[in-house]
GROMACS .gro file of C-alpha atoms in nm:
model
  301
    1ALA     CA    1  -3.505   7.749  10.314
    2SER     CA    2  -3.138   7.775  10.404
    3ALA     CA    3  -2.828   7.565  10.445
    4THR     CA    4  -2.451   7.593  10.433
    5PRO     CA    5  -2.306   7.650  10.085
    6GLU     CA    6  -2.158   7.298  10.075
    7GLU     CA    7  -2.497   7.127  10.091
    8LEU     CA    8  -2.712   7.055   9.787
    9ILE     CA    9  -3.069   7.134   9.889
   10ASP     CA   10  -3.369   6.963   9.730
   11PHE     CA   11  -3.521   7.257   9.543
   12GLN     CA   12  -3.787   7.042   9.376
   13ALA     CA   13  -3.923   6.940   9.715
   14LEU     CA   14  -3.964   7.306   9.812
   15ILE     CA   15  -4.155   7.369   9.490
   16ASP     CA   16  -4.375   7.063   9.538
   17ASP     CA   17  -4.461   7.163   9.894
   18ALA     CA   18  -4.550   7.524   9.808
   19ALA     CA   19  -4.910   7.631   9.760
   20PRO     CA   20  -5.001   7.780   9.419
   21GLY     CA   21  -4.950   8.157   9.422
   22SER     CA   22  -4.713   8.153   9.719
   23VAL     CA   23  -4.362   8.295   9.756
   24ILE     CA   24  -4.053   8.077   9.806
   25VAL     CA   25  -3.758   8.270   9.953
   26LEU     CA   26  -3.426   8.093   9.898
   27GLU     CA   27  -3.143   8.187  10.130
   28SER     CA   28  -2.778   8.168  10.027
   29GLY     CA   29  -2.671   7.811   9.951
   30ARG     CA   30  -2.656   7.550   9.675
   31TYR     CA   31  -2.979   7.399   9.548
   32ALA     CA   32  -3.020   7.108   9.309
   33GLY     CA   33  -3.118   7.209   8.956
   34GLY     CA   34  -3.318   7.006   8.709
   35VAL     CA   35  -3.647   7.130   8.860
   36THR     CA   36  -3.990   7.198   8.713
   37ILE     CA   37  -4.216   7.479   8.833
   38ASP     CA   38  -4.565   7.356   8.742
   39LYS     CA   39  -4.781   7.601   8.938
   40PRO     CA   40  -4.796   7.981   8.977
   41LEU     CA   41  -4.514   8.071   9.218
   42THR     CA   42  -4.270   8.349   9.302
   43VAL     CA   43  -3.914   8.237   9.373
   44LEU     CA   44  -3.698   8.506   9.534
   45GLY     CA   45  -3.330   8.466   9.611
   46ARG     CA   46  -3.166   8.630   9.910
   47ASP     CA   47  -2.785   8.671   9.902
   48TRP     CA   48  -2.752   8.489   9.569
   49PRO     CA   49  -2.852   8.127   9.618
   50ILE     CA   50  -2.711   7.897   9.348
   51ILE     CA   51  -2.932   7.662   9.149
   52ASP     CA   52  -2.685   7.412   9.005
   53SER     CA   53  -2.755   7.133   8.756
   54GLU     CA   54  -2.389   7.028   8.759
   55GLY     CA   55  -2.373   6.998   8.381
   56ARG     CA   56  -2.694   6.802   8.329
   57GLY     CA   57  -3.010   6.899   8.139
   58THR     CA   58  -3.210   7.218   8.193
   59VAL     CA   59  -3.166   7.395   8.526
   60ILE     CA   60  -3.520   7.537   8.572
   61LYS     CA   61  -3.821   7.449   8.357
   62VAL     CA   62  -4.140   7.656   8.391
   63THR     CA   63  -4.463   7.495   8.269
   64ALA     CA   64  -4.720   7.713   8.454
   65PRO     CA   65  -4.821   8.075   8.393
   66ASP     CA   66  -4.773   8.361   8.640
   67VAL     CA   67  -4.432   8.253   8.768
   68THR     CA   68  -4.163   8.498   8.885
   69ILE     CA   69  -3.795   8.404   8.923
   70GLU     CA   70  -3.573   8.670   9.077
   71GLY     CA   71  -3.232   8.701   9.240
   72LEU     CA   72  -3.089   8.356   9.166
   73ILE     CA   73  -2.762   8.227   9.025
   74ILE     CA   74  -2.856   7.969   8.759
   75ARG     CA   75  -2.559   7.745   8.686
   76GLY     CA   76  -2.444   7.443   8.497
   77SER     CA   77  -2.692   7.325   8.235
   78GLY     CA   78  -2.610   7.035   8.008
   79ALA     CA   79  -2.433   7.086   7.676
   80SER     CA   80  -2.672   6.920   7.428
   81LEU     CA   81  -2.799   7.138   7.145
   82ASP     CA   82  -3.034   6.857   7.043
   83ARG     CA   83  -3.204   6.864   7.385
   84GLU     CA   84  -3.179   7.242   7.404
   85ASP     CA   85  -3.032   7.235   7.755
   86THR     CA   86  -3.116   7.572   7.907
   87GLY     CA   87  -3.071   7.783   8.218
   88ILE     CA   88  -3.439   7.882   8.239
   89ALA     CA   89  -3.684   7.729   7.989
   90VAL     CA   90  -4.040   7.864   7.986
   91ASP     CA   91  -4.347   7.707   7.823
   92ALA     CA   92  -4.623   7.927   7.968
   93PRO     CA   93  -4.737   8.291   7.946
   94ARG     CA   94  -4.694   8.581   8.190
   95VAL     CA   95  -4.361   8.473   8.335
   96THR     CA   96  -4.116   8.725   8.486
   97ILE     CA   97  -3.742   8.651   8.495
   98ARG     CA   98  -3.570   8.941   8.667
   99GLY     CA   99  -3.231   9.012   8.817
  100ASN     CA  100  -3.075   8.667   8.786
  101ARG     CA  101  -2.722   8.560   8.690
  102LEU     CA  102  -2.685   8.268   8.450
  103GLU     CA  103  -2.347   8.095   8.435
  104GLU     CA  104  -2.214   7.800   8.234
  105VAL     CA  105  -2.544   7.747   8.055
  106LEU     CA  106  -2.592   7.637   7.692
  107PHE     CA  107  -2.910   7.831   7.615
  108GLY     CA  108  -2.966   8.109   7.865
  109ILE     CA  109  -3.336   8.201   7.878
  110PHE     CA  110  -3.567   8.025   7.629
  111LEU     CA  111  -3.935   8.123   7.601
  112ARG     CA  112  -4.177   7.913   7.396
  113LYS     CA  113  -4.536   8.037   7.359
  114ALA     CA  114  -4.478   8.255   7.663
  115SER     CA  115  -4.662   8.572   7.570
  116ASN     CA  116  -4.680   8.880   7.794
  117SER     CA  117  -4.361   8.785   7.976
  118VAL     CA  118  -4.073   8.995   8.112
  119ILE     CA  119  -3.698   8.926   8.089
  120ALA     CA  120  -3.527   9.212   8.271
  121GLY     CA  121  -3.201   9.292   8.445
  122ASN     CA  122  -3.038   8.952   8.404
  123ILE     CA  123  -2.673   8.872   8.335
  124VAL     CA  124  -2.658   8.584   8.088
  125GLY     CA  125  -2.328   8.405   8.032
  126ALA     CA  126  -2.244   8.103   7.818
  127LYS     CA  127  -2.043   7.786   7.802
  128GLU     CA  128  -1.682   7.809   7.689
  129VAL     CA  129  -1.725   7.615   7.366
  130PHE     CA  130  -1.688   7.703   6.996
  131ILE     CA  131  -1.941   7.974   6.912
  132ALA     CA  132  -2.144   7.759   6.668
  133ASN     CA  133  -2.186   7.498   6.944
  134ARG     CA  134  -2.328   7.747   7.193
  135GLY     CA  135  -2.696   7.805   7.252
  136ASP     CA  136  -2.869   8.140   7.231
  137GLY     CA  137  -2.838   8.380   7.524
  138ILE     CA  138  -3.206   8.477   7.499
  139ARG     CA  139  -3.448   8.303   7.262
  140LEU     CA  140  -3.816   8.378   7.209
  141TRP     CA  141  -4.049   8.155   7.008
  142GLU     CA  142  -4.412   8.264   6.958
  143SER     CA  143  -4.392   8.488   7.266
  144GLU     CA  144  -4.565   8.808   7.163
  145GLN     CA  145  -4.593   9.123   7.373
  146THR     CA  146  -4.286   9.033   7.576
  147LEU     CA  147  -4.045   9.288   7.726
  148VAL     CA  148  -3.669   9.222   7.708
  149GLU     CA  149  -3.503   9.505   7.901
  150GLY     CA  150  -3.178   9.587   8.074
  151ASN     CA  151  -3.006   9.251   8.031
  152LEU     CA  152  -2.634   9.191   7.981
  153VAL     CA  153  -2.575   8.900   7.742
  154ILE     CA  154  -2.214   8.787   7.706
  155GLY     CA  155  -2.073   8.526   7.471
  156GLY     CA  156  -2.388   8.342   7.364
  157ARG     CA  157  -2.460   8.245   7.006
  158ASP     CA  158  -2.752   8.480   6.925
  159THR     CA  159  -3.026   8.673   7.096
  160VAL     CA  160  -3.303   8.555   6.867
  161PHE     CA  161  -3.674   8.625   6.824
  162TRP     CA  162  -3.898   8.398   6.612
  163PHE     CA  163  -4.269   8.464   6.543
  164SER     CA  164  -4.291   8.708   6.836
  165GLU     CA  165  -4.495   9.017   6.755
  166ASP     CA  166  -4.520   9.344   6.949
  167ILE     CA  167  -4.212   9.290   7.161
  168ILE     CA  168  -3.993   9.560   7.317
  169VAL     CA  169  -3.615   9.513   7.329
  170ARG     CA  170  -3.476   9.802   7.531
  171GLY     CA  171  -3.157   9.896   7.713
  172ASN     CA  172  -2.975   9.564   7.672
  173GLU     CA  173  -2.602   9.515   7.618
  174ILE     CA  174  -2.512   9.219   7.398
  175THR     CA  175  -2.148   9.139   7.328
  176GLY     CA  176  -1.911   8.863   7.226
  177GLY     CA  177  -2.165   8.656   7.030
  178ARG     CA  178  -2.255   8.573   6.672
  179TYR     CA  179  -2.571   8.779   6.604
  180GLY     CA  180  -2.631   9.031   6.881
  181LEU     CA  181  -2.999   9.046   6.778
  182HIS     CA  182  -3.155   8.810   6.525
  183PHE     CA  183  -3.516   8.867   6.416
  184MET     CA  184  -3.725   8.625   6.210
  185TYR     CA  185  -4.096   8.683   6.134
  186SER     CA  186  -4.141   8.919   6.430
  187ASP     CA  187  -4.351   9.224   6.336
  188ASP     CA  188  -4.403   9.557   6.512
  189ALA     CA  189  -4.106   9.539   6.746
  190VAL     CA  190  -3.944   9.836   6.917
  191ILE     CA  191  -3.565   9.806   6.953
  192GLU     CA  192  -3.422  10.100   7.142
  193ASN     CA  193  -3.121  10.212   7.345
  194ASN     CA  194  -2.933   9.883   7.319
  195ILE     CA  195  -2.556   9.840   7.290
  196LEU     CA  196  -2.465   9.570   7.035
  197SER     CA  197  -2.088   9.549   7.026
  198ARG     CA  198  -1.805   9.312   6.935
  199ASN     CA  199  -2.030   9.047   6.788
  200SER     CA  200  -1.988   8.896   6.444
  201VAL     CA  201  -2.307   9.087   6.348
  202GLY     CA  202  -2.475   9.351   6.564
  203ALA     CA  203  -2.834   9.290   6.449
  204PHE     CA  204  -2.972   9.095   6.153
  205MET     CA  205  -3.342   9.120   6.075
  206MET     CA  206  -3.540   8.910   5.827
  207TYR     CA  207  -3.900   8.869   5.706
  208SER     CA  208  -4.054   9.117   5.953
  209SER     CA  209  -4.237   9.448   5.920
  210GLY     CA  210  -4.311   9.757   6.124
  211VAL     CA  211  -3.988   9.741   6.326
  212ILE     CA  212  -3.852  10.059   6.488
  213LEU     CA  213  -3.480  10.083   6.570
  214ARG     CA  214  -3.385  10.397   6.757
  215GLY     CA  215  -3.111  10.515   6.986
  216ASN     CA  216  -2.899  10.200   6.960
  217ILE     CA  217  -2.519  10.176   6.948
  218LEU     CA  218  -2.391   9.916   6.698
  219ALA     CA  219  -2.014   9.912   6.731
  220GLU     CA  220  -1.710   9.702   6.641
  221ASN     CA  221  -1.909   9.416   6.489
  222PHE     CA  222  -1.640   9.277   6.264
  223GLY     CA  223  -1.698   8.910   6.187
  224PRO     CA  224  -1.691   8.757   5.835
  225SER     CA  225  -1.995   8.966   5.737
  226GLY     CA  226  -1.945   9.225   6.010
  227TYR     CA  227  -2.270   9.415   5.971
  228GLY     CA  228  -2.373   9.656   6.241
  229LEU     CA  229  -2.729   9.613   6.110
  230GLY     CA  230  -2.845   9.385   5.830
  231LEU     CA  231  -3.196   9.396   5.680
  232LYS     CA  232  -3.321   9.126   5.443
  233ASP     CA  233  -3.678   9.117   5.307
  234MET     CA  234  -3.798   9.363   5.571
  235ASP     CA  235  -4.083   9.615   5.537
  236GLN     CA  236  -4.176   9.947   5.698
  237VAL     CA  237  -3.862   9.972   5.911
  238THR     CA  238  -3.772  10.300   6.083
  239ILE     CA  239  -3.402  10.348   6.165
  240GLU     CA  240  -3.358  10.663   6.371
  241GLY     CA  241  -3.091  10.813   6.593
  242ASN     CA  242  -2.859  10.512   6.601
  243ARG     CA  243  -2.479  10.513   6.604
  244PHE     CA  244  -2.297  10.274   6.369
  245ILE     CA  245  -1.933  10.290   6.472
  246GLY     CA  246  -1.631  10.085   6.370
  247ASN     CA  247  -1.812   9.796   6.201
  248ARG     CA  248  -1.699   9.623   5.885
  249VAL     CA  249  -2.030   9.746   5.734
  250GLY     CA  250  -2.246   9.990   5.928
  251MET     CA  251  -2.579   9.897   5.763
  252TYR     CA  252  -2.651   9.636   5.495
  253LEU     CA  253  -2.972   9.633   5.287
  254ASP     CA  254  -3.083   9.329   5.086
  255ASN     CA  255  -3.427   9.349   4.919
  256SER     CA  256  -3.556   9.581   5.191
  257PRO     CA  257  -3.822   9.701   5.170
  258TYR     CA  258  -3.961   9.377   5.028
  259ASP     CA  259  -4.307   9.509   4.937
  260HIS     CA  260  -4.300   9.736   4.630
  261ASN     CA  261  -4.546   9.974   4.798
  262ASP     CA  262  -4.343  10.024   5.115
  263TYR     CA  263  -4.077  10.275   5.215
  264GLN     CA  264  -3.817  10.269   5.489
  265TYR     CA  265  -3.681  10.571   5.673
  266VAL     CA  266  -3.319  10.617   5.780
  267THR     CA  267  -3.302  10.940   5.977
  268GLY     CA  268  -3.058  11.114   6.209
  269ASN     CA  269  -2.805  10.830   6.238
  270LEU     CA  270  -2.428  10.848   6.271
  271PHE     CA  271  -2.209  10.627   6.049
  272ALA     CA  272  -1.849  10.666   6.162
  273TYR     CA  273  -1.520  10.475   6.124
  274ASN     CA  274  -1.683  10.179   5.950
  275LYS     CA  275  -1.500  10.009   5.665
  276THR     CA  276  -1.822  10.076   5.468
  277GLY     CA  277  -2.093  10.302   5.606
  278VAL     CA  278  -2.397  10.170   5.413
  279LEU     CA  279  -2.389   9.875   5.171
  280MET     CA  280  -2.691   9.825   4.944
  281GLN     CA  281  -2.752   9.541   4.702
  282PRO     CA  282  -2.813   9.669   4.345
  283ALA     CA  283  -3.193   9.622   4.342
  284VAL     CA  284  -3.260   9.801   4.672
  285LYS     CA  285  -3.507  10.092   4.637
  286ARG     CA  286  -3.741  10.311   4.843
  287ASN     CA  287  -3.511  10.380   5.138
  288LEU     CA  288  -3.532  10.747   5.234
  289PHE     CA  289  -3.215  10.881   5.398
  290SER     CA  290  -3.222  11.218   5.576
  291ARG     CA  291  -3.009  11.407   5.828
  292ASN     CA  292  -2.753  11.128   5.871
  293ALA     CA  293  -2.384  11.195   5.940
  294PHE     CA  294  -2.115  10.999   5.753
  295ILE     CA  295  -1.774  11.052   5.913
  296GLU     CA  296  -1.443  10.887   5.820
  297ASN     CA  297  -1.580  10.563   5.682
  298GLY     CA  298  -1.355  10.376   5.437
  299ALA     CA  299  -1.642  10.411   5.187
  300HIS     CA  300  -1.948  10.604   5.297
  301VAL     CA  301  -2.209  10.435   5.074
   0.00000   0.00000   0.00000
């Protein structure tokens, strides 16, 4: 399908006409958003076609499994938090969202019960509104065994994971938001080689266990709390080889580990130029620190 950039092409008609399992190639041009993909399809953009909802509703809704969306500019969702207006909203498993650019969207990519999915190599922007009125750049809800890799998330509220076990969050850069990463009830995650910078909080993790954080950079997170990493009621967390640089607080521990039989391991990290390197609430126990470097923090611990 192709047209001049000035035309608004009926994208929903192309979806409706496609056979399940087929490939739709979109050439450069402007296509009408507000569409629903309700069958297994691959949608590939060539020369950055624009899917534009012109400020109304959700741009692309996916209700069928085994859908791939790649190489599109997703633009102009609505602005209603109540309706959760989103760039790409997914309600089915095994969906791949790769190499897209999302602009002027409230929520960026929102997965609900979309297990075994992939979100990779996307650039996710946000609407220019007060940060508490923005949606989340990437949001997972009950979407276990999903890979979130190599995305650039700029200016959203949070990148948040609820009830999503066994996920991998790797090689992303998240900046200019509230919580760079926000975990709730999401066990056995691997969080590695991400850059979480210039958010209010780099990463805040709650009520989860078995999480591994390694090789991440948590830098210049300096909001009202300003934690590079915050852990509350977490268990069996491994924190290894990360760099906490220039935050208000490098790492904050509140009742972690939660279980009195558990230990947490903080090994081989760098805490440098933070106002406070590590801040622990008085009752925190059973965190084993080894081979960490504390350099020129206002207060190390």
